[in-house]
Amino acid sequence: MTIHKQLREQLATYRDLSKAERAALKRRLTDDPAGAELLAAYEAMDRRLADLADPRPDPALRRDFYAALQGEGAQGQAGWFGRRLGGVYAAAGQLAAAAALIILVVGAAALFRQQSEFAASGSPVPISTGRPTKAATGTPIGTAAPVRFPAATPTYAVIVPPDAPFAPFHRWASQWPQHTGMTHGALRAGLKTYLLDHGGVEALLDPAVMGELKAALEGHLPAPGAGLQLADVYPGGELELVVAVLPFVDVVGEDEEGVLHITGLGNPEYWPVENTFPTAVQVEDVVAFDGQPEIQVFYSFVDGRHTFQEYLIAKWDPARTYWREVLRAPLLGVEEDVSYVNVDRDRESGNTAVSITCRAVGPWETSLLREDLYVWDGDDFMLWIIGRDEPADQRQYLGLAEARLRSGQIGGAAEMYRALYQGEVTLPAPNEQIDWQVIAAMRAGQLYTLLDQPEEAEAALAQASLRGSPLGQWAGRFSEAYRDADDAAAAWAALVAMKRAEIENDDAIDAGNRYLASFANDTVVPMALAAALQSRDVINPAAPSDLLGIWAEYDLAAEVGQGRVEDLDYDGANEVIVTLPTPGGQAPVWLLDRGEDGWFTTLLGLHHNVNAPLTAPQLGPNGDFQVMAVGDEYVGWNGRYPFYYSEMADWEGNWRLSAQPEHRCYLPADDLFAVAEFDPRDGETAVTPNGPTPGERTPTPTPLSGTP
Amino acid sequence: MRSSVMTKLTPAEAQADRVAVLFEQYHQAIFAYLYRLVNDAEWARDLTQETFLQVHRTRDRLEAVDNERAWVYRIASNLAFNALKRRRRFAWLPWRDGDAQRAPQLVGDDPARRVAQQRRVAEALAALTPTYRAPLLLYSRYDFSVREVASALEISEGAVKTRLYRAREMFRQAYEQDE
């Protein structure tokens, strides 16, 4: 039986009722067994909670607090605090020599002050384009192993990639090479024959022989003379030839892809990277300084909408006898003239730090420069620092807000949207036709409904509807639905119904809000699904069938194609993964998870088609989490953002050991990544990586006690 | 807890004295509250200390505060929520009862049964997100009124009532799941 909202709230706060209100409630409940049962349950709940034993702090807390007060340097009060300490301890019956009590716990206080400063710093730190200079600060992350630099103060030499042939260059899709007619097999066979004819790889040390080979491969190399290098890439003292060739077909085509051949008259190793275009290859001992050169590759590829560049370092792993990607970092998300990679190496310790600038593309088509720092810890590159440009306009600001929302920070996102529409954030509007204010007000209103803040929601939606645009009208109707049903999910479901009827009708949308319409299409359905789970207080769903019933109540079930309930991040609570087929035949895959602010949703990717099955997850690398096949990729989830693996066919076909997570250049929400200033020359600072590193360094999570 | 040494305090000393009184009065309860919010004794300890350091730093506002208890809990809640936002989920650790010192048990009670019951309650509480755990703790465990909860959490009274209802339902669901 449904209990009316007013009664629910009375029951939930029964202790605050006046005498008259209690009497009225009592009378009412005589005819309302469900209400009476609820009240009894709440009374029992309060008794149990009241009976809950409170943990006590250790006695040193008092001592440390007063010492910290002294440390804060209350001027003129040091004497007073000294007296106070004596008085307190005397009153408590504890004896303590005054001198012994003056223990300045500077370390703990200082650490906490740093944390407070960090917490107060809400806005992102602008990207540093130079080398980081300060000692590391920031909050240690979980149980990730700290990286300790040697006590010696090494001298870093900045290694700048040579201009030619290694400098990466950007190619537009329209400029990609034509089909050459050469197959992989033919190239490999031709190279082997050529090398055998000339007496082996060492023959290429003769510039004339090398020149002849380059000429023969003209048109297949990324640039004239580029893509060929001699190095001892397999340990053993013999030279091998590293060849980078262009894809054999046009990028918009077909089945054969660009390959990197490594031929040394021994076992050839290669890995195909689909839809790629290697632009530069360099063999060099980049990490560890163990005499074993790594292969650095820059390559471009397209995903149908954007052109990307990536920087890859592959290291030969003799134990596993295959090439292991130790770093694969995105460089650029959209058209850009500059990519920036800086490799700093310490020859004494073998430590290498690679800083990479990329352009992050996020929600709202926002793009901001992002800087990552990868540091070699002896076994892997750890993602250390991320910096990000400040938003320069309202769209970029809203993109950051939406990124927060997609990582579960509903409150943080709502706050950002509110700050924009209430004028606390003053940034220019990049497109005068788009009303960013109404978008921000609408979004704030939507999010406040999810946060159970009806007054704030109404205020924001009212502001949106004042603008008079079609979006403003939707805000008004959303607000009405919320008021009538007193249920956020009902309001969201009404928005889905509006979307079905109206948003797809272009005539109903003016130019200023056409942009939002396409965006609204993207997110309104998954957010409505999440709102339904929130409204029904779903904590840990067990099966999709449980959820379909809830969604059916809100007339949302028909939006869902397929669904799974899985614990991808092994945190003991299941996530929900659904496909939401579009009229255009696409099958976007969304993940719903329950965070501190409630259920939220984020896009995982595009599945092959609406009929392709959403298969069960597989164990990810290291077994600490699961990954789901979405389209051609495997997607993991760490509770805040998805991370991706491409299947790699190596010599043993064992992609799980060789796969590395792809740190896509997406737009990070502010506190997903702590910006730490880092000086590798500080040998005494124990530092820990700040960014979440999926898989490799995470401990095996322990399930919640009592959770099935 | 006032010093037995009677001295004439300057205004600044009076403020500082008030801070100490608040500390003595509330630090254990604040610690317990923070412990329930962040599920970690050491973290709760640090947050407790910082709470009262913040009280000290803003002591010039004490005169204008009409409900000191709610004010202290507000500072504690804000610190906890900010700290929780920075917490990395992949570093999730199981909630450990043994981290903090236990309060003495009721005399005459069945210890084993009480421990089991307490654990069930604590686990049900831990199943709530901090957004809902905080108002439930303040209202049901620490006897705050709706108005005081609103002041402590800086939300409207309407939002408090809604969250309390939701929190109670989520707690019930989690508690009954263990039966």
mmCIF file of N, CA, C and O in Angstrom, chain A residues 203-286:
data_model
loop_
_atom_site.group_PDB
_atom_site.id
_atom_site.type_symbol
_atom_site.label_atom_id
_atom_site.label_comp_id
_atom_site.label_asym_id
_atom_site.label_seq_id
_atom_site.Cartn_x
_atom_site.Cartn_y
_atom_site.Cartn_z
ATOM 1 N N ALA A 203 73.688 -6.303 -42.915
ATOM 2 C CA ALA A 203 74.006 -5.663 -44.199
ATOM 3 C C ALA A 203 73.409 -4.268 -44.275
ATOM 4 O O ALA A 203 73.911 -3.395 -44.996
ATOM 5 N N LEU A 204 72.352 -4.051 -43.553
ATOM 6 C CA LEU A 204 71.694 -2.749 -43.606
ATOM 7 C C LEU A 204 72.497 -1.668 -42.898
ATOM 8 O O LEU A 204 72.147 -0.483 -42.978
ATOM 9 N N LEU A 205 73.525 -2.079 -42.221
ATOM 10 C CA LEU A 205 74.396 -1.064 -41.633
ATOM 11 C C LEU A 205 75.097 -0.267 -42.735
ATOM 12 O O LEU A 205 75.558 0.852 -42.503
ATOM 13 N N ASP A 206 75.160 -0.866 -43.898
ATOM 14 C CA ASP A 206 75.712 -0.153 -45.055
ATOM 15 C C ASP A 206 74.637 0.821 -45.552
ATOM 16 O O ASP A 206 73.551 0.391 -45.949
ATOM 17 N N PRO A 207 74.901 2.110 -45.511
ATOM 18 C CA PRO A 207 73.868 3.079 -45.921
ATOM 19 C C PRO A 207 73.322 2.837 -47.322
ATOM 20 O O PRO A 207 72.151 3.108 -47.599
ATOM 21 N N ALA A 208 74.163 2.326 -48.194
ATOM 22 C CA ALA A 208 73.694 2.092 -49.559
ATOM 23 C C ALA A 208 72.628 1.005 -49.577
ATOM 24 O O ALA A 208 71.615 1.105 -50.289
ATOM 25 N N VAL A 209 72.876 -0.029 -48.830
ATOM 26 C CA VAL A 209 71.897 -1.130 -48.782
ATOM 27 C C VAL A 209 70.605 -0.647 -48.131
ATOM 28 O O VAL A 209 69.497 -0.933 -48.603
ATOM 29 N N MET A 210 70.775 0.102 -47.059
ATOM 30 C CA MET A 210 69.582 0.628 -46.380
ATOM 31 C C MET A 210 68.802 1.556 -47.306
ATOM 32 O O MET A 210 67.570 1.505 -47.381
ATOM 33 N N GLY A 211 69.532 2.381 -48.042
ATOM 34 C CA GLY A 211 68.880 3.306 -48.965
ATOM 35 C C GLY A 211 68.099 2.567 -50.032
ATOM 36 O O GLY A 211 67.006 2.965 -50.423
ATOM 37 N N GLU A 212 68.667 1.477 -50.499
ATOM 38 C CA GLU A 212 67.994 0.685 -51.531
ATOM 39 C C GLU A 212 66.682 0.121 -50.993
ATOM 40 O O GLU A 212 65.652 0.112 -51.676
ATOM 41 N N LEU A 213 66.720 -0.348 -49.766
ATOM 42 C CA LEU A 213 65.507 -0.908 -49.163
ATOM 43 C C LEU A 213 64.451 0.169 -48.973
ATOM 44 O O LEU A 213 63.279 -0.025 -49.252
ATOM 45 N N LYS A 214 64.888 1.319 -48.510
ATOM 46 C CA LYS A 214 63.930 2.414 -48.314
ATOM 47 C C LYS A 214 63.264 2.798 -49.623
ATOM 48 O O LYS A 214 62.066 3.056 -49.693
ATOM 49 N N ALA A 215 64.058 2.841 -50.666
ATOM 50 C CA ALA A 215 63.503 3.184 -51.981
ATOM 51 C C ALA A 215 62.487 2.138 -52.416
ATOM 52 O O ALA A 215 61.448 2.453 -53.000
ATOM 53 N N ALA A 216 62.804 0.889 -52.113
ATOM 54 C CA ALA A 216 61.883 -0.186 -52.510
ATOM 55 C C ALA A 216 60.571 -0.082 -51.765
ATOM 56 O O ALA A 216 59.507 -0.450 -52.270
ATOM 57 N N LEU A 217 60.640 0.444 -50.556
ATOM 58 C CA LEU A 217 59.419 0.549 -49.755
ATOM 59 C C LEU A 217 58.765 1.910 -49.886
ATOM 60 O O LEU A 217 57.825 2.217 -49.146
ATOM 61 N N GLU A 218 59.251 2.703 -50.810
ATOM 62 C CA GLU A 218 58.687 4.028 -51.022
ATOM 63 C C GLU A 218 57.180 3.931 -51.196
ATOM 64 O O GLU A 218 56.686 3.094 -51.942
ATOM 65 N N GLY A 219 56.462 4.789 -50.531
ATOM 66 C CA GLY A 219 55.003 4.742 -50.641
ATOM 67 C C GLY A 219 54.350 3.895 -49.577
ATOM 68 O O GLY A 219 53.145 4.019 -49.326
ATOM 69 N N HIS A 220 55.137 3.035 -48.951
ATOM 70 C CA HIS A 220 54.554 2.212 -47.878
ATOM 71 C C HIS A 220 54.983 2.678 -46.492
ATOM 72 O O HIS A 220 54.472 2.203 -45.488
ATOM 73 N N LEU A 221 55.947 3.595 -46.479
ATOM 74 C CA LEU A 221 56.446 4.088 -45.196
ATOM 75 C C LEU A 221 55.709 5.360 -44.806
ATOM 76 O O LEU A 221 55.195 6.070 -45.666
ATOM 77 N N PRO A 222 55.651 5.674 -43.538
ATOM 78 C CA PRO A 222 54.918 6.862 -43.096
ATOM 79 C C PRO A 222 55.424 8.148 -43.721
ATOM 80 O O PRO A 222 54.664 9.058 -43.979
ATOM 81 N N ALA A 223 56.692 8.229 -43.918
ATOM 82 C CA ALA A 223 57.271 9.422 -44.548
ATOM 83 C C ALA A 223 58.528 8.961 -45.264
ATOM 84 O O ALA A 223 59.075 7.908 -44.938
ATOM 85 N N PRO A 224 58.968 9.698 -46.228
ATOM 86 C CA PRO A 224 60.161 9.263 -46.967
ATOM 87 C C PRO A 224 61.308 8.984 -46.010
ATOM 88 O O PRO A 224 61.708 9.843 -45.226
ATOM 89 N N GLY A 225 61.811 7.797 -46.073
ATOM 90 C CA GLY A 225 62.937 7.443 -45.234
ATOM 91 C C GLY A 225 62.578 7.074 -43.808
ATOM 92 O O GLY A 225 63.439 6.649 -43.053
ATOM 93 N N ALA A 226 61.346 7.236 -43.442
ATOM 94 C CA ALA A 226 60.979 6.969 -42.040
ATOM 95 C C ALA A 226 60.490 5.544 -41.891
ATOM 96 O O ALA A 226 60.117 4.899 -42.867
ATOM 97 N N GLY A 227 60.499 5.069 -40.678
ATOM 98 C CA GLY A 227 59.882 3.781 -40.407
ATOM 99 C C GLY A 227 60.810 2.608 -40.510
ATOM 100 O O GLY A 227 60.368 1.465 -40.434
ATOM 101 N N LEU A 228 62.103 2.829 -40.729
ATOM 102 C CA LEU A 228 63.063 1.731 -40.736
ATOM 103 C C LEU A 228 64.144 2.023 -39.715
ATOM 104 O O LEU A 228 64.710 3.113 -39.701
ATOM 105 N N GLN A 229 64.448 1.042 -38.872
ATOM 106 C CA GLN A 229 65.502 1.267 -37.893
ATOM 107 C C GLN A 229 66.139 -0.060 -37.515
ATOM 108 O O GLN A 229 65.465 -1.094 -37.460
ATOM 109 N N LEU A 230 67.420 0.006 -37.273
ATOM 110 C CA LEU A 230 68.147 -1.173 -36.831
ATOM 111 C C LEU A 230 68.403 -1.084 -35.337
ATOM 112 O O LEU A 230 68.826 -0.039 -34.844
ATOM 113 N N ALA A 231 68.184 -2.158 -34.637
ATOM 114 C CA ALA A 231 68.457 -2.170 -33.199
ATOM 115 C C ALA A 231 68.454 -3.608 -32.725
ATOM 116 O O ALA A 231 67.878 -4.486 -33.364
ATOM 117 N N ASP A 232 69.089 -3.832 -31.607
ATOM 118 C CA ASP A 232 69.040 -5.149 -30.982
ATOM 119 C C ASP A 232 67.817 -5.184 -30.062
ATOM 120 O O ASP A 232 67.914 -4.993 -28.848
ATOM 121 N N VAL A 233 66.664 -5.392 -30.661
ATOM 122 C CA VAL A 233 65.427 -5.320 -29.873
ATOM 123 C C VAL A 233 65.131 -6.612 -29.128
ATOM 124 O O VAL A 233 64.464 -6.613 -28.106
ATOM 125 N N TYR A 234 65.605 -7.732 -29.652
ATOM 126 C CA TYR A 234 65.538 -8.964 -28.876
ATOM 127 C C TYR A 234 66.893 -9.121 -28.199
ATOM 128 O O TYR A 234 67.914 -9.063 -28.870
ATOM 129 N N PRO A 235 66.953 -9.300 -26.918
ATOM 130 C CA PRO A 235 68.268 -9.401 -26.282
ATOM 131 C C PRO A 235 69.005 -10.604 -26.835
ATOM 132 O O PRO A 235 68.453 -11.684 -26.995
ATOM 133 N N GLY A 236 70.250 -10.400 -27.170
ATOM 134 C CA GLY A 236 71.000 -11.517 -27.733
ATOM 135 C C GLY A 236 72.188 -11.067 -28.542
ATOM 136 O O GLY A 236 72.989 -11.874 -28.976
ATOM 137 N N GLY A 237 72.297 -9.759 -28.730
ATOM 138 C CA GLY A 237 73.482 -9.260 -29.420
ATOM 139 C C GLY A 237 73.368 -9.251 -30.926
ATOM 140 O O GLY A 237 74.347 -8.953 -31.612
ATOM 141 N N GLU A 238 72.227 -9.574 -31.478
ATOM 142 C CA GLU A 238 72.060 -9.527 -32.928
ATOM 143 C C GLU A 238 71.099 -8.417 -33.304
ATOM 144 O O GLU A 238 70.108 -8.175 -32.623
ATOM 145 N N LEU A 239 71.386 -7.802 -34.436
ATOM 146 C CA LEU A 239 70.539 -6.703 -34.879
ATOM 147 C C LEU A 239 69.245 -7.211 -35.471
ATOM 148 O O LEU A 239 69.200 -8.260 -36.111
ATOM 149 N N GLU A 240 68.198 -6.454 -35.267
ATOM 150 C CA GLU A 240 66.937 -6.702 -35.945
ATOM 151 C C GLU A 240 66.536 -5.435 -36.696
ATOM 152 O O GLU A 240 67.027 -4.354 -36.413
ATOM 153 N N LEU A 241 65.609 -5.604 -37.626
ATOM 154 C CA LEU A 241 65.105 -4.488 -38.414
ATOM 155 C C LEU A 241 63.692 -4.176 -37.956
ATOM 156 O O LEU A 241 62.838 -5.050 -37.899
ATOM 157 N N VAL A 242 63.493 -2.936 -37.628
ATOM 158 C CA VAL A 242 62.150 -2.488 -37.247
ATOM 159 C C VAL A 242 61.565 -1.718 -38.419
ATOM 160 O O VAL A 242 62.163 -0.768 -38.897
ATOM 161 N N VAL A 243 60.414 -2.131 -38.902
ATOM 162 C CA VAL A 243 59.793 -1.513 -40.067
ATOM 163 C C VAL A 243 58.382 -1.087 -39.712
ATOM 164 O O VAL A 243 57.601 -1.877 -39.192
ATOM 165 N N ALA A 244 58.086 0.122 -39.992
ATOM 166 C CA ALA A 244 56.706 0.589 -39.840
ATOM 167 C C ALA A 244 56.162 0.870 -41.229
ATOM 168 O O ALA A 244 56.773 1.592 -42.002
ATOM 169 N N VAL A 245 55.074 0.257 -41.548
ATOM 170 C CA VAL A 245 54.506 0.458 -42.869
ATOM 171 C C VAL A 245 53.114 1.050 -42.745
ATOM 172 O O VAL A 245 52.463 0.967 -41.713
ATOM 173 N N LEU A 246 52.717 1.637 -43.838
ATOM 174 C CA LEU A 246 51.394 2.239 -43.872
ATOM 175 C C LEU A 246 50.333 1.144 -43.981
ATOM 176 O O LEU A 246 50.615 0.050 -44.440
ATOM 177 N N PRO A 247 49.120 1.503 -43.590
ATOM 178 C CA PRO A 247 48.052 0.525 -43.778
ATOM 179 C C PRO A 247 47.859 0.245 -45.252
ATOM 180 O O PRO A 247 48.052 1.098 -46.102
ATOM 181 N N PHE A 248 47.488 -0.932 -45.547
ATOM 182 C CA PHE A 248 47.419 -1.327 -46.947
ATOM 183 C C PHE A 248 46.141 -0.870 -47.596
ATOM 184 O O PHE A 248 45.986 -1.001 -48.791
ATOM 185 N N VAL A 249 45.237 -0.383 -46.795
ATOM 186 C CA VAL A 249 43.996 0.081 -47.389
ATOM 187 C C VAL A 249 43.644 1.424 -46.796
ATOM 188 O O VAL A 249 44.208 1.854 -45.817
ATOM 189 N N ASP A 250 42.774 2.027 -47.391
ATOM 190 C CA ASP A 250 42.244 3.289 -46.948
ATOM 191 C C ASP A 250 41.661 3.143 -45.546
ATOM 192 O O ASP A 250 41.107 2.129 -45.218
ATOM 193 N N VAL A 251 41.734 4.138 -44.795
ATOM 194 C CA VAL A 251 41.276 4.010 -43.412
ATOM 195 C C VAL A 251 39.778 3.814 -43.305
ATOM 196 O O VAL A 251 39.298 3.234 -42.363
ATOM 197 N N VAL A 252 39.076 4.276 -44.205
ATOM 198 C CA VAL A 252 37.628 4.097 -44.110
ATOM 199 C C VAL A 252 37.203 2.727 -44.555
ATOM 200 O O VAL A 252 36.038 2.381 -44.485
ATOM 201 N N GLY A 253 38.039 1.967 -45.074
ATOM 202 C CA GLY A 253 37.853 0.603 -45.542
ATOM 203 C C GLY A 253 37.963 -0.382 -44.464
ATOM 204 O O GLY A 253 37.219 -0.357 -43.533
ATOM 205 N N GLU A 254 38.825 -1.225 -44.690
ATOM 206 C CA GLU A 254 38.419 -2.613 -44.703
ATOM 207 C C GLU A 254 39.199 -3.456 -43.689
ATOM 208 O O GLU A 254 39.387 -3.120 -42.561
ATOM 209 N N ASP A 255 39.706 -4.535 -44.164
ATOM 210 C CA ASP A 255 40.125 -5.574 -43.236
ATOM 211 C C ASP A 255 41.612 -5.585 -42.933
ATOM 212 O O ASP A 255 41.996 -6.054 -41.880
ATOM 213 N N GLU A 256 42.431 -5.059 -43.797
ATOM 214 C CA GLU A 256 43.852 -5.135 -43.477
ATOM 215 C C GLU A 256 44.281 -3.858 -42.793
ATOM 216 O O GLU A 256 43.818 -2.773 -43.129
ATOM 217 N N GLU A 257 45.118 -4.003 -41.846
ATOM 218 C CA GLU A 257 45.475 -2.830 -41.053
ATOM 219 C C GLU A 257 46.978 -2.589 -41.074
ATOM 220 O O GLU A 257 47.746 -3.429 -41.463
ATOM 221 N N GLY A 258 47.338 -1.461 -40.595
ATOM 222 C CA GLY A 258 48.748 -1.104 -40.497
ATOM 223 C C GLY A 258 49.454 -2.001 -39.506
ATOM 224 O O GLY A 258 48.909 -2.347 -38.476
ATOM 225 N N VAL A 259 50.609 -2.441 -39.817
ATOM 226 C CA VAL A 259 51.313 -3.355 -38.924
ATOM 227 C C VAL A 259 52.718 -2.865 -38.669
ATOM 228 O O VAL A 259 53.271 -2.081 -39.424
ATOM 229 N N LEU A 260 53.254 -3.324 -37.589
ATOM 230 C CA LEU A 260 54.638 -3.060 -37.278
ATOM 231 C C LEU A 260 55.350 -4.400 -37.354
ATOM 232 O O LEU A 260 55.060 -5.298 -36.581
ATOM 233 N N HIS A 261 56.227 -4.510 -38.292
ATOM 234 C CA HIS A 261 56.952 -5.764 -38.451
ATOM 235 C C HIS A 261 58.295 -5.689 -37.767
ATOM 236 O O HIS A 261 58.976 -4.679 -37.847
ATOM 237 N N ILE A 262 58.635 -6.725 -37.119
ATOM 238 C CA ILE A 262 59.975 -6.799 -36.543
ATOM 239 C C ILE A 262 60.572 -8.102 -37.060
ATOM 240 O O ILE A 262 60.103 -9.195 -36.717
ATOM 241 N N THR A 263 61.528 -7.968 -37.903
ATOM 242 C CA THR A 263 62.041 -9.163 -38.574
ATOM 243 C C THR A 263 63.521 -9.327 -38.278
ATOM 244 O O THR A 263 64.300 -8.414 -38.464
ATOM 245 N N GLY A 264 63.864 -10.432 -37.762
ATOM 246 C CA GLY A 264 65.272 -10.625 -37.449
ATOM 247 C C GLY A 264 65.748 -12.006 -37.796
ATOM 248 O O GLY A 264 66.615 -12.552 -37.123
ATOM 249 N N LEU A 265 65.141 -12.554 -38.794
ATOM 250 C CA LEU A 265 65.523 -13.908 -39.199
ATOM 251 C C LEU A 265 65.265 -14.896 -38.070
ATOM 252 O O LEU A 265 65.803 -15.991 -38.053
ATOM 253 N N GLY A 266 64.511 -14.472 -37.143
ATOM 254 C CA GLY A 266 64.132 -15.376 -36.065
ATOM 255 C C GLY A 266 62.631 -15.403 -36.013
ATOM 256 O O GLY A 266 61.960 -15.361 -37.036
ATOM 257 N N ASN A 267 62.058 -15.442 -34.855
ATOM 258 C CA ASN A 267 60.606 -15.424 -34.773
ATOM 259 C C ASN A 267 60.076 -14.017 -34.966
ATOM 260 O O ASN A 267 60.423 -13.119 -34.224
ATOM 261 N N PRO A 268 59.260 -13.840 -35.944
ATOM 262 C CA PRO A 268 58.710 -12.490 -36.128
ATOM 263 C C PRO A 268 57.610 -12.221 -35.100
ATOM 264 O O PRO A 268 56.838 -13.099 -34.761
ATOM 265 N N GLU A 269 57.587 -11.054 -34.622
ATOM 266 C CA GLU A 269 56.518 -10.623 -33.724
ATOM 267 C C GLU A 269 55.847 -9.408 -34.355
ATOM 268 O O GLU A 269 56.495 -8.550 -34.897
ATOM 269 N N TYR A 270 54.625 -9.352 -34.273
ATOM 270 C CA TYR A 270 53.948 -8.149 -34.757
ATOM 271 C C TYR A 270 52.641 -7.998 -33.989
ATOM 272 O O TYR A 270 52.141 -8.921 -33.389
ATOM 273 N N TRP A 271 52.160 -6.846 -33.980
ATOM 274 C CA TRP A 271 50.816 -6.684 -33.469
ATOM 275 C C TRP A 271 50.049 -5.719 -34.358
ATOM 276 O O TRP A 271 50.529 -4.661 -34.703
ATOM 277 N N PRO A 272 48.893 -6.136 -34.726
ATOM 278 C CA PRO A 272 48.093 -5.271 -35.587
ATOM 279 C C PRO A 272 47.310 -4.268 -34.756
ATOM 280 O O PRO A 272 46.804 -4.589 -33.717
ATOM 281 N N VAL A 273 47.295 -3.097 -35.212
ATOM 282 C CA VAL A 273 46.520 -2.062 -34.535
ATOM 283 C C VAL A 273 45.520 -1.542 -35.552
ATOM 284 O O VAL A 273 45.907 -0.990 -36.571
ATOM 285 N N GLU A 274 44.266 -1.747 -35.298
ATOM 286 C CA GLU A 274 43.266 -1.498 -36.332
ATOM 287 C C GLU A 274 43.075 -0.021 -36.614
ATOM 288 O O GLU A 274 43.203 0.818 -35.742
ATOM 289 N N ASN A 275 42.726 0.234 -37.833
ATOM 290 C CA ASN A 275 42.417 1.609 -38.263
ATOM 291 C C ASN A 275 43.512 2.579 -37.898
ATOM 292 O O ASN A 275 43.259 3.686 -37.472
ATOM 293 N N THR A 276 44.743 2.128 -38.050
ATOM 294 C CA THR A 276 45.843 2.982 -37.618
ATOM 295 C C THR A 276 46.739 3.368 -38.755
ATOM 296 O O THR A 276 46.702 2.811 -39.844
ATOM 297 N N PHE A 277 47.562 4.295 -38.442
ATOM 298 C CA PHE A 277 48.452 4.889 -39.422
ATOM 299 C C PHE A 277 49.696 5.279 -38.655
ATOM 300 O O PHE A 277 49.768 6.356 -38.062
ATOM 301 N N PRO A 278 50.700 4.393 -38.607
ATOM 302 C CA PRO A 278 51.884 4.740 -37.816
ATOM 303 C C PRO A 278 52.615 5.913 -38.457
ATOM 304 O O PRO A 278 52.898 5.890 -39.655
ATOM 305 N N THR A 279 52.865 6.930 -37.677
ATOM 306 C CA THR A 279 53.484 8.116 -38.229
ATOM 307 C C THR A 279 54.958 8.222 -37.885
ATOM 308 O O THR A 279 55.686 8.944 -38.525
ATOM 309 N N ALA A 280 55.367 7.531 -36.854
ATOM 310 C CA ALA A 280 56.789 7.588 -36.510
ATOM 311 C C ALA A 280 57.125 6.411 -35.620
ATOM 312 O O ALA A 280 56.302 5.980 -34.815
ATOM 313 N N VAL A 281 58.329 5.893 -35.794
ATOM 314 C CA VAL A 281 58.792 4.766 -34.986
ATOM 315 C C VAL A 281 60.208 5.083 -34.531
ATOM 316 O O VAL A 281 61.015 5.576 -35.305
ATOM 317 N N GLN A 282 60.480 4.805 -33.295
ATOM 318 C CA GLN A 282 61.829 5.033 -32.782
ATOM 319 C C GLN A 282 62.175 3.907 -31.834
ATOM 320 O O GLN A 282 61.409 3.586 -30.930
ATOM 321 N N VAL A 283 63.307 3.324 -32.051
ATOM 322 C CA VAL A 283 63.783 2.289 -31.150
ATOM 323 C C VAL A 283 64.861 2.904 -30.269
ATOM 324 O O VAL A 283 65.824 3.466 -30.771
ATOM 325 N N GLU A 284 64.706 2.790 -28.986
ATOM 326 C CA GLU A 284 65.626 3.456 -28.060
ATOM 327 C C GLU A 284 65.437 2.844 -26.687
ATOM 328 O O GLU A 284 64.342 2.367 -26.351
ATOM 329 N N ASP A 285 66.470 2.853 -25.896
ATOM 330 C CA ASP A 285 66.337 2.386 -24.519
ATOM 331 C C ASP A 285 65.710 3.520 -23.710
ATOM 332 O O ASP A 285 66.383 4.311 -23.083
ATOM 333 N N VAL A 286 64.400 3.553 -23.707
ATOM 334 C CA VAL A 286 63.673 4.685 -23.128
ATOM 335 C C VAL A 286 63.447 4.497 -21.629
ATOM 336 O O VAL A 286 63.430 5.457 -20.865
#
